[in-house]
Tab-separated table of C-alpha atoms in Angstrom:
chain	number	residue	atom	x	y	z
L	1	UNK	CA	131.232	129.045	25.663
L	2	UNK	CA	127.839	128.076	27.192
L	3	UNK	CA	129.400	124.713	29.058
L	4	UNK	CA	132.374	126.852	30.676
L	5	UNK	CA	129.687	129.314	31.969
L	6	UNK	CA	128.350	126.450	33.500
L	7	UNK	CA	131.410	125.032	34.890
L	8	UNK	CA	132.287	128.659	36.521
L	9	UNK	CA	128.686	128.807	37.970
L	10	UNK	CA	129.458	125.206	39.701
L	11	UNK	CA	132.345	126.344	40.594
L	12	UNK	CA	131.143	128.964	42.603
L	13	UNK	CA	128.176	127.258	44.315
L	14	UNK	CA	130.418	124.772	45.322
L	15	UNK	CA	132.458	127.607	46.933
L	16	UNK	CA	129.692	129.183	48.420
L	17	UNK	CA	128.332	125.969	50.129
L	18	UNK	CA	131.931	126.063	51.747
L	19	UNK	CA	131.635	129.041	53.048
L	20	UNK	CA	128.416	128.505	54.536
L	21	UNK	CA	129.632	124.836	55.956
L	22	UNK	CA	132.689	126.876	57.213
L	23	UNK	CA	130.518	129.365	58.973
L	24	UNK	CA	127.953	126.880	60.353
L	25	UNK	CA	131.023	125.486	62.132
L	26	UNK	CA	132.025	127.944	63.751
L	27	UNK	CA	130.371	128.315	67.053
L	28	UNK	CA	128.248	130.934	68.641
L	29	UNK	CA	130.209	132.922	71.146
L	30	UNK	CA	130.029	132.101	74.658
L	31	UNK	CA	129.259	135.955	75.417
L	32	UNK	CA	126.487	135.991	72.579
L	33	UNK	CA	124.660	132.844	74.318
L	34	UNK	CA	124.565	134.280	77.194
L	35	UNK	CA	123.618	137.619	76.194
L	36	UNK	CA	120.733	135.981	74.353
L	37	UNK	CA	119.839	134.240	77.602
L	38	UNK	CA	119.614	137.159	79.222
L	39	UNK	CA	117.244	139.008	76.794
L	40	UNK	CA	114.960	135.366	77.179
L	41	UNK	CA	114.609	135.946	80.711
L	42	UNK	CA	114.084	140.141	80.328
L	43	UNK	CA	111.699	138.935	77.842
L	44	UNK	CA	110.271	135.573	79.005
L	45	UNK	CA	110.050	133.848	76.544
L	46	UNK	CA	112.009	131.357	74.423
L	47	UNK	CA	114.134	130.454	78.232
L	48	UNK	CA	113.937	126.705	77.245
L	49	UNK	CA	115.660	127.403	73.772
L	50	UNK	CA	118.393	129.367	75.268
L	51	UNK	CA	119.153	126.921	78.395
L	52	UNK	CA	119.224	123.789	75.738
L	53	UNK	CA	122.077	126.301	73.260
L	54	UNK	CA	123.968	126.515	76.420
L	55	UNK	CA	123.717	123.217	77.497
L	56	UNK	CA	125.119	122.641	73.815
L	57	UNK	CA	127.689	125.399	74.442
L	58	UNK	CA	129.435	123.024	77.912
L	59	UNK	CA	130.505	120.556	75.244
L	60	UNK	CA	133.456	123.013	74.103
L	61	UNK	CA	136.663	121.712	75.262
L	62	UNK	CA	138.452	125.312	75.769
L	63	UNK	CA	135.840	126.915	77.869
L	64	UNK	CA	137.506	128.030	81.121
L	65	UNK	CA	135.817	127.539	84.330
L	66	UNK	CA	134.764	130.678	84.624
L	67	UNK	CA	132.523	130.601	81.559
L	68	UNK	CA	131.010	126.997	82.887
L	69	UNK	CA	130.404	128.420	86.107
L	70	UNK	CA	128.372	131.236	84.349
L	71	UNK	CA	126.281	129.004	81.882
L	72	UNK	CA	125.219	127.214	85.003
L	73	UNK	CA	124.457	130.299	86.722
L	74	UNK	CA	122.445	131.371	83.957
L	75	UNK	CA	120.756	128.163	83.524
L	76	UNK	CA	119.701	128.322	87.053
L	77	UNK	CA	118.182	131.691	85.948
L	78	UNK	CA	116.177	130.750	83.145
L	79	UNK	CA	114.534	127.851	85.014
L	80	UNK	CA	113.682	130.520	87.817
L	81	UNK	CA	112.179	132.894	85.324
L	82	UNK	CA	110.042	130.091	83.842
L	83	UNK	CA	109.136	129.223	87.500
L	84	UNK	CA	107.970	132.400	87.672
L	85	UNK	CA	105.770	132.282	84.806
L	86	UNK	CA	103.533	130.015	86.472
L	87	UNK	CA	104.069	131.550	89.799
L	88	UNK	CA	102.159	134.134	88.506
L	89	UNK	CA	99.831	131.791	87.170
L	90	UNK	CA	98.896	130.484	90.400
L	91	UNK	CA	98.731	133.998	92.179
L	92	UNK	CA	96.437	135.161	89.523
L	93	UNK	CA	94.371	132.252	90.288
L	94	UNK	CA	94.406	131.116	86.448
L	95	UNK	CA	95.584	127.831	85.228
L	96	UNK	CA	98.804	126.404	85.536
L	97	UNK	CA	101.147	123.675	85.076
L	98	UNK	CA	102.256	122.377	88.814
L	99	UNK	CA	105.109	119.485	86.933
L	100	UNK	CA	106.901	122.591	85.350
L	101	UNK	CA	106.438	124.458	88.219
L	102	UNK	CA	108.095	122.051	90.702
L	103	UNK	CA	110.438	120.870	87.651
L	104	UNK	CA	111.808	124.402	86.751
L	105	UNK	CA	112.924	124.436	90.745
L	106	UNK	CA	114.350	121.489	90.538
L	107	UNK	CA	116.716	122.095	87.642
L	108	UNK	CA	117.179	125.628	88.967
L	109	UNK	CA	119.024	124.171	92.134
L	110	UNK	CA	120.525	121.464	90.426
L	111	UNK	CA	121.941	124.078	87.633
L	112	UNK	CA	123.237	125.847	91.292
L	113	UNK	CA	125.175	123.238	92.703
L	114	UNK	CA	126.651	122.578	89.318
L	115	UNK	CA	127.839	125.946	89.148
L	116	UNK	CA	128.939	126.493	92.732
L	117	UNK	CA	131.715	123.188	91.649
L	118	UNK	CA	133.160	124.851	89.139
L	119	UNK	CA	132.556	128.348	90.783
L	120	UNK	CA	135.396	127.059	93.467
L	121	UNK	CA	137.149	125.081	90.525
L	122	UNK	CA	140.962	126.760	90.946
L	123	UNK	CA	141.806	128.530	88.062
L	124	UNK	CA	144.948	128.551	85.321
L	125	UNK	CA	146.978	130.428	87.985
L	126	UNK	CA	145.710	127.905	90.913
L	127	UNK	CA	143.562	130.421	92.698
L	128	UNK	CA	139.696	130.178	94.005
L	129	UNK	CA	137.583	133.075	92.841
L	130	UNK	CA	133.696	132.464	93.473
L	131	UNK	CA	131.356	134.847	92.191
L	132	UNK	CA	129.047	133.217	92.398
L	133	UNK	CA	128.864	131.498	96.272
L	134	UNK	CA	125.657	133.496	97.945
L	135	UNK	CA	123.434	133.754	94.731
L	136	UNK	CA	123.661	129.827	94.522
L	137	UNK	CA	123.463	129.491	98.685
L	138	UNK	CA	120.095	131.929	98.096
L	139	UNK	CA	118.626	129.566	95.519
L	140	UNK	CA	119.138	126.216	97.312
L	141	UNK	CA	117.772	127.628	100.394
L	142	UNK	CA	115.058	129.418	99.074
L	143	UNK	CA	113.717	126.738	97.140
L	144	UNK	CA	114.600	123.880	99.258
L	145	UNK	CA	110.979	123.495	100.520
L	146	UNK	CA	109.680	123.068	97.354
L	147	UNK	CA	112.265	120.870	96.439
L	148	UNK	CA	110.479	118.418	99.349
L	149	UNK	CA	107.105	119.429	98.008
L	150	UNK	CA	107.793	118.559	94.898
L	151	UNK	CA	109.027	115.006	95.468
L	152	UNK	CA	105.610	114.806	97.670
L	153	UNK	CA	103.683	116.104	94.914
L	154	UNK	CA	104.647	112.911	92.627
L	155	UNK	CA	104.611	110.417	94.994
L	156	UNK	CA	100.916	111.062	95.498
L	157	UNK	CA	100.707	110.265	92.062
L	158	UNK	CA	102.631	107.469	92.455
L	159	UNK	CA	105.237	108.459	89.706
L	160	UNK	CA	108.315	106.972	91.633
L	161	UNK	CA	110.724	107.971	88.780
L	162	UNK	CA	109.829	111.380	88.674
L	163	UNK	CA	109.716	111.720	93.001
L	164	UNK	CA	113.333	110.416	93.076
L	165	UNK	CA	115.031	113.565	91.885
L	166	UNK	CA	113.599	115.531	94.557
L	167	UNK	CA	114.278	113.596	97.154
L	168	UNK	CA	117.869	112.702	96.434
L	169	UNK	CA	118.388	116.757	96.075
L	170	UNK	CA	116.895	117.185	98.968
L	171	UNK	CA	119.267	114.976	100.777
L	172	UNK	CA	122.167	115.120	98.907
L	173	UNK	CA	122.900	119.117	99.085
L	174	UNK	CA	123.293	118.815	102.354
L	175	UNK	CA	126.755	116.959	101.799
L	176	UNK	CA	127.826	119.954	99.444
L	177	UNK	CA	130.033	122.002	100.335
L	178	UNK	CA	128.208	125.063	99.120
L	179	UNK	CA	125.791	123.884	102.465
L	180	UNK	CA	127.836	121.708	104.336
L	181	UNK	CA	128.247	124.256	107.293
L	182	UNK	CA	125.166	125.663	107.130
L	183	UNK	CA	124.245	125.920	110.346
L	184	UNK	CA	120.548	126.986	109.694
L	185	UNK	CA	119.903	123.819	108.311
L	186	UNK	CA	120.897	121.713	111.486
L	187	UNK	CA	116.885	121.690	112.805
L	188	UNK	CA	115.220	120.417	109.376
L	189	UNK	CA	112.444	118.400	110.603
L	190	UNK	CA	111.159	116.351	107.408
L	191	UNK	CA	114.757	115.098	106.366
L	192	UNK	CA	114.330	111.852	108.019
L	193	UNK	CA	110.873	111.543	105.826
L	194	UNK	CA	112.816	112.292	102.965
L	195	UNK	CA	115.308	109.676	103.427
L	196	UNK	CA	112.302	107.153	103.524
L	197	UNK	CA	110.534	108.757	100.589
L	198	UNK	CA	114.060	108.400	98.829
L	199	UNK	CA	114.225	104.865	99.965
L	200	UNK	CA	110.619	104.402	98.526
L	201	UNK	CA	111.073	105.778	95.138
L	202	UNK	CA	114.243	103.976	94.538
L	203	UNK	CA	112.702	101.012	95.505
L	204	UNK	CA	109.788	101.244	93.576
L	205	UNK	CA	111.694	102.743	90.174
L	206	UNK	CA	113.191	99.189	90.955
L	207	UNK	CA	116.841	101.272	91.910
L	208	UNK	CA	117.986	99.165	94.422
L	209	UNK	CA	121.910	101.004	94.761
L	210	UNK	CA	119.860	104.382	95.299
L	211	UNK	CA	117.474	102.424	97.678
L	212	UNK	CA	120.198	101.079	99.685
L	213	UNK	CA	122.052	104.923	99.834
L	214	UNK	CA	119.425	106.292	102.050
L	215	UNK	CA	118.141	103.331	103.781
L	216	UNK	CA	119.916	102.870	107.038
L	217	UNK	CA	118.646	106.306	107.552
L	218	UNK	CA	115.507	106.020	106.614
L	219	UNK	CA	114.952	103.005	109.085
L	220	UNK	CA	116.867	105.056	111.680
L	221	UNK	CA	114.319	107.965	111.185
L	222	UNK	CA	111.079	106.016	110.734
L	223	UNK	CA	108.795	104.799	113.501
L	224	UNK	CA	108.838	101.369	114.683
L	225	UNK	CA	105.754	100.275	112.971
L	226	UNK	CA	107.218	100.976	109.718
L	227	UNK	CA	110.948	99.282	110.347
L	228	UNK	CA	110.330	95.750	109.315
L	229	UNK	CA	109.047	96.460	106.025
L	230	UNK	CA	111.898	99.091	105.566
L	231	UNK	CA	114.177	96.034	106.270
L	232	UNK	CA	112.709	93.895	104.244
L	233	UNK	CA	113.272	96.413	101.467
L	234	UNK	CA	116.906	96.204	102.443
L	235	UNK	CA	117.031	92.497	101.972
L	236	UNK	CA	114.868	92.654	98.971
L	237	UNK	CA	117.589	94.997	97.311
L	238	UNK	CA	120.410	93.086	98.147
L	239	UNK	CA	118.822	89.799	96.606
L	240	UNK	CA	117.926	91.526	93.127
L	241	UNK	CA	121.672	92.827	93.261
L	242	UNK	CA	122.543	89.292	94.133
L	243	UNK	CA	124.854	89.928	97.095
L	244	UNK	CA	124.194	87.116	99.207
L	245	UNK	CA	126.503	87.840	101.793
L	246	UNK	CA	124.755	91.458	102.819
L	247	UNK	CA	121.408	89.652	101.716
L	248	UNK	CA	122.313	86.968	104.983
L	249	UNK	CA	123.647	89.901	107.225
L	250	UNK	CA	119.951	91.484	106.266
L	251	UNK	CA	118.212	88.578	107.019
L	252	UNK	CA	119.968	88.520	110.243
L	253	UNK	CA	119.648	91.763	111.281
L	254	UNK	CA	115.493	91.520	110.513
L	255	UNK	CA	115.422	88.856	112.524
L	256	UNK	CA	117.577	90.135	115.539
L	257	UNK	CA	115.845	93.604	115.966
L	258	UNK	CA	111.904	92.668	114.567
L	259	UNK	CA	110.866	88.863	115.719
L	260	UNK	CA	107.187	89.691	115.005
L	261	UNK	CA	107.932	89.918	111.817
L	262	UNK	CA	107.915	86.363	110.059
L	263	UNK	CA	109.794	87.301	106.624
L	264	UNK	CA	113.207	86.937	107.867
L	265	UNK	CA	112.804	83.827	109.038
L	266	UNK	CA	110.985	82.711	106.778
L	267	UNK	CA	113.586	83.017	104.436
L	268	UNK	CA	116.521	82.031	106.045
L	269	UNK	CA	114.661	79.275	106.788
L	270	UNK	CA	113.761	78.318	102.869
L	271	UNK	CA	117.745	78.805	102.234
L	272	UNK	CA	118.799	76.389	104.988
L	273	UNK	CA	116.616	73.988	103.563
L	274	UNK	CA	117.867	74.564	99.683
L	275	UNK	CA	121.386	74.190	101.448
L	276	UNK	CA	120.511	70.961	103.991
L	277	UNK	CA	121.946	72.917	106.761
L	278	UNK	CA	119.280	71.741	109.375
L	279	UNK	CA	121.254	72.504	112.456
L	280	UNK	CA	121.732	76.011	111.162
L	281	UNK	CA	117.745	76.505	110.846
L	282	UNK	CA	117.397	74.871	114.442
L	283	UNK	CA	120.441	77.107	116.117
L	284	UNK	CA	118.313	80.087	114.578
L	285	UNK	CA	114.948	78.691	115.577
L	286	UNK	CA	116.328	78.186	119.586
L	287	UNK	CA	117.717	81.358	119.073
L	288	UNK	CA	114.504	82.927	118.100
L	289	UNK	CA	111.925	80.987	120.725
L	290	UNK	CA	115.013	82.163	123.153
L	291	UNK	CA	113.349	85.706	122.771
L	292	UNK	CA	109.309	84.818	121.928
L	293	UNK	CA	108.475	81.398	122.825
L	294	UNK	CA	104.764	82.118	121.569
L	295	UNK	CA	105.204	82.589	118.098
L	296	UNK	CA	103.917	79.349	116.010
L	297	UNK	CA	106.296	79.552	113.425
L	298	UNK	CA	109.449	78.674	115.350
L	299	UNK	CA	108.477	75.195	116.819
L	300	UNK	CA	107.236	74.940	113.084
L	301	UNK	CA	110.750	75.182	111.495
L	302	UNK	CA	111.801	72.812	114.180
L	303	UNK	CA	109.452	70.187	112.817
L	304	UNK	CA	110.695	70.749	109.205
L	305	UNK	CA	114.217	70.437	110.050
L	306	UNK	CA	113.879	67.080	112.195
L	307	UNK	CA	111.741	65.904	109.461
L	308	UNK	CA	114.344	66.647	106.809
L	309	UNK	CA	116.678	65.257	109.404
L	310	UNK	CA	114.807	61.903	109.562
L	311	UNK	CA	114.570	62.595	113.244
L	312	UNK	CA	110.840	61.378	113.331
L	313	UNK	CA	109.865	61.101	117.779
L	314	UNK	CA	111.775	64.891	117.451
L	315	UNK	CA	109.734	66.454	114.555
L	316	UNK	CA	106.309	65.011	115.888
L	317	UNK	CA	107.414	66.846	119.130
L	318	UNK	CA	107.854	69.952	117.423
L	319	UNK	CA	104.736	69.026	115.126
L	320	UNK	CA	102.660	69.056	118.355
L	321	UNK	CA	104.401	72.363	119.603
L	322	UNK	CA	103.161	73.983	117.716
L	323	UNK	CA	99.914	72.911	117.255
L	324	UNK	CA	99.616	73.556	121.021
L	325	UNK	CA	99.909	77.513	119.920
L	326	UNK	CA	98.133	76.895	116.328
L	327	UNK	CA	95.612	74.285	116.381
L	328	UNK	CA	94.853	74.341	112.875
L	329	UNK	CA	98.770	74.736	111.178
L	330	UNK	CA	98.157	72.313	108.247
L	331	UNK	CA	101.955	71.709	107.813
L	332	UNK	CA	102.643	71.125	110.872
L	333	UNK	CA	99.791	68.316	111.180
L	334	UNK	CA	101.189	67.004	107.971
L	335	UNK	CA	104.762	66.754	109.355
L	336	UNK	CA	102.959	64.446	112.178
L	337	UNK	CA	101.760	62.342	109.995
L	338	UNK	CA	104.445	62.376	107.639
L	339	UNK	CA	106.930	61.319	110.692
L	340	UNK	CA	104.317	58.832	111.786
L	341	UNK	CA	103.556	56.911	108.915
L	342	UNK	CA	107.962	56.883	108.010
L	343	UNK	CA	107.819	55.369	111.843
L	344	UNK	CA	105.026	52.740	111.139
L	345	UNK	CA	106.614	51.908	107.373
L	346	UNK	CA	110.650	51.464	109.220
L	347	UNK	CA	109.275	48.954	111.618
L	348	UNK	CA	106.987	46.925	109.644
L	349	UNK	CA	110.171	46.675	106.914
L	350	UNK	CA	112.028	45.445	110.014
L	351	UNK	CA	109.180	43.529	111.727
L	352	UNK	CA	109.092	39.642	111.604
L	353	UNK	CA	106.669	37.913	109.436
L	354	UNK	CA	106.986	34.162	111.180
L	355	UNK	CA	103.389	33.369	111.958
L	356	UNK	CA	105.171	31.017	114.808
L	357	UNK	CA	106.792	33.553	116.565
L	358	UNK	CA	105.454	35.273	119.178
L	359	UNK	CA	107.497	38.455	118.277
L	360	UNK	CA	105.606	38.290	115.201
L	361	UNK	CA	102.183	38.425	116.650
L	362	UNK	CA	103.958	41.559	118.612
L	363	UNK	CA	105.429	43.236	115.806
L	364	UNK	CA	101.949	42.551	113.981
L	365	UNK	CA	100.034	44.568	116.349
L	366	UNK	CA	102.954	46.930	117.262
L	367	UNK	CA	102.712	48.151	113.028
L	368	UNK	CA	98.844	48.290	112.509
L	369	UNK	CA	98.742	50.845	116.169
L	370	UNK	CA	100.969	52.576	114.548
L	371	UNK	CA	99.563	53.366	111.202
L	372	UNK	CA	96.353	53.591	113.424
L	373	UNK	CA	98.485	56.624	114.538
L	374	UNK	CA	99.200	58.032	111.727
L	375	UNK	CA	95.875	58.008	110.734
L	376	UNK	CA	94.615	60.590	112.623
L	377	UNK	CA	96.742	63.276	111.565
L	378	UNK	CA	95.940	62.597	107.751
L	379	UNK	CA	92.027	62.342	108.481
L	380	UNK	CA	92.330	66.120	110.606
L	381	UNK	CA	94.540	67.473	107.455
L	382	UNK	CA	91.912	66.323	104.922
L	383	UNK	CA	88.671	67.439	106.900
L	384	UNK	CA	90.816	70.950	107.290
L	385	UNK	CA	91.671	71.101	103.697
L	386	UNK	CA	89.553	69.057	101.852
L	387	UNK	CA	90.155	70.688	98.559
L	388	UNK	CA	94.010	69.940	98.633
L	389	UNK	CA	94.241	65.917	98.079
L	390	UNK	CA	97.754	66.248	97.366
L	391	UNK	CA	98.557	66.759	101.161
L	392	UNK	CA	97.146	63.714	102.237
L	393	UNK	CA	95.775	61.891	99.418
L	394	UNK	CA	98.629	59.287	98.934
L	395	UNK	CA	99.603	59.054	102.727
L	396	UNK	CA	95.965	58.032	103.708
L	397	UNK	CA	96.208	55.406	100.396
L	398	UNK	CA	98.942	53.557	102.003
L	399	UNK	CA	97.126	53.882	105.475
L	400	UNK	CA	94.682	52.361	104.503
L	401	UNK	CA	95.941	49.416	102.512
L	402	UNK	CA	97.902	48.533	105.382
L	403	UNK	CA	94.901	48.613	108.355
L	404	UNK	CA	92.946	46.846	105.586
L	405	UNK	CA	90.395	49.379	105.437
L	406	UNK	CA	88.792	48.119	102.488
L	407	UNK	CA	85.591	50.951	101.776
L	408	UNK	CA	87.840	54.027	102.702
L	409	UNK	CA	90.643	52.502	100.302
L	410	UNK	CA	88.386	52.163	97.668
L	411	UNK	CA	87.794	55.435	97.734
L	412	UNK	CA	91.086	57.394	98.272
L	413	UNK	CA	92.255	54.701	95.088
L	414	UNK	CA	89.376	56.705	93.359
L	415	UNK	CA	90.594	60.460	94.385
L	416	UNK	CA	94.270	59.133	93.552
L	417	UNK	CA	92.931	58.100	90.253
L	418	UNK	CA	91.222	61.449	89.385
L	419	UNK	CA	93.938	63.821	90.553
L	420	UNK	CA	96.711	61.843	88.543
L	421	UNK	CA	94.251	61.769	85.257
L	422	UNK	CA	93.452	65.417	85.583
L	423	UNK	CA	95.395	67.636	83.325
């Protein structure tokens, strides 16, 4: 008797854990959330709780668009009554949270747009009934300068993530159609700062597709001063996506419209190099000096692509180019040298060595003047950078050996010796 009391007592937990499984599943009403959300925001208080239930609530598969155009419209509401909270915060002078103050705007226009899409979502029977249109059009434009302020607000604290929201809201409503026509939005006067503070978050949140969204327009809106380095954010993005072709067209582009500024051609430089197209890297050098014939740095990449050329009289003539504008370009005074000592080494491997012959006394002489020409270069470069042997350590070694300079040999053999027994 006692054991089949006990099996009837399982029994019925077991049925009763059913029925409360079987009621857990079945979800809250639609009309019940929102009521609830409703009461949160009469109330204000528990508005957070009640947007994350109806967040939960968009999940359902057979909610019309109706009801998903209301649960964003009543989102939108909550964050505006927590706004409000520290709204009066701030007018009362007392403490309050700025982050959830900007943050509760942002969501609240965010939640807007959201609803206004499925607001003009057709419905079963095909037709477009919005009832929500001018509340949503209110909120965006209300709130749109503290959607800017906001953005401001953590860029000053350099939180780039956080910024980016903003700014992209900012931008992108514009292209809704809930605001598309607006006509009183044709004379805003900080977007173009907001599609460089866009560009700047992105870039910095290391986001280079959002970057590259709102740079053209940022560089368009910006001042001329601060162009080149928006450019070079352009090519910067394109390299860590690893589009080469739009990274060239960059490069190209920095080059064509901002000369003065030496990172595009620096680089394109340092790839036509990797890729031994020298005649590329002159044709762009020529091009540039076409425009600014001042500018050290062009003659420069002349020199290096004779010298990688083996076109030795050409790259000392560049060499001295453009140490006619810079007088102390330590690569360029090492591509001298470099060009003059390869000159002085071909012709004594070519030189006769007949003590009978008179073109050997001539080719004698002709090979120590010109080592005694490469000298020079290689004793400015080390008396310029003293500290840095490997520039001209092992050119001046064979230098001397070859003029016989037996004291200064002696000496670089020592340096030589050091640098290739230091660790």
């Amino acid at each position: 008797m006692r054991i089949l009391v006990i099996v009837i007592m399982f029994a019925f937990a077991l049925a009763m854990q059913g029925q409360e499984k079987k009621k857990a599943d079945v979800p809250t009403p639609v009309k019940t959330l929102l009521r609830d959300a409703r009461a949160a925001i009469k109330n204000n208080r528990d508005q957070a709780k009640n947007e994350s239930n109806l967040q939960k609530a968009l999940s359902r598969t057979d909610l019309t668009m109706e009801e998903r155009a209301e649960i964003r419209y009543t989102q939108s509401l909550l964050n505006l009554s927590m706004n409000d909270a520290e709204n009066v915060k701030a007018y009362l002078k007392q403490k309050y949270d700025t982050a959830s103050f900007f943050n509760t705007l942002l969501k609240a226009s965010q939640y807007a747009l959201m609803c206004d899409s499925a607001d003009i979502a057709p419905n079963e029977k095909g037709k477009v009934k919005p009832r929500f249109r001018e509340k949503n059009r209110a909120v965006l434009l209300t709130y749109r300068p503290n959607i800017y302020a906001g953005g401001r607000f953590y860029l000053r604290k350099n939180d780039f993530k956080a910024a980016l929201p903003f700014f992209t809201l900012y931008i992108d409503m514009l292209d809704e159609p809930l605001l598309k026509d607006d006509v009183s939005l044709l004379g805003d006067t900080i977007l173009k700062r907001s599609y460089f503070y866009a560009t700047l978050a992105a870039y910095n949140n290391k986001m280079p597709e959002v970057a590259l969204k709102y740079i053209d327009s940022a560089i368009e809106g910006s001042e001329q001063e601060r162009r080149p380095s928006l450019q070079e954010y352009k090519v910067r993005c394109y390299l860590a996506l690893g589009d080469s072709v739009n990274w060239l067209d960059a490069l190209y582009d920095g080059c064509e419209y901002y000369p003065q500024h030496d990172y595009f051609f620096t680089n394109l430089v340092e790839n036509f190099v990797e890729k031994k197209q020298y005649d590329y890297g002159l044709e762009l050098a020529d091009t540039m000096l076409s425009r600014v014939q001042d500018i050290p740095l062009y003659w420069y990449a002349k020199s290096l692509m004779y010298l990688h050329k083996e076109d030795w009289t050409k790259c000392v003539e560049m060499s001295d180019s453009t140490l006619r504008r810079d007088s102390v370009h330590v690569n360029a005074l090492r591509n001298k040298g470099v060009s003059l000592l390869n000159q002085a080494m071909e012709y004594a491997e070519n030189a006769s060595y007949d003590k009978k012959s008179a073109k050997s006394r001539r080719d004698r002489r002709v090979v120590q003047e010109m080592f005694q020409r490469a000298l020079g270069p290689f004793e400015r470069l080390r008396g310029m950078a003293p500290d840095k042997s490997s520039l001209w350590a092992a050119p001046l070694y064979r230098i001397y050996l070859n003029l016989n300079m037996g004291k200064e040999f002696e000496e670089i053999e020592g340096i030589l010796r050091k640098d290739t027994s230091s660790p």
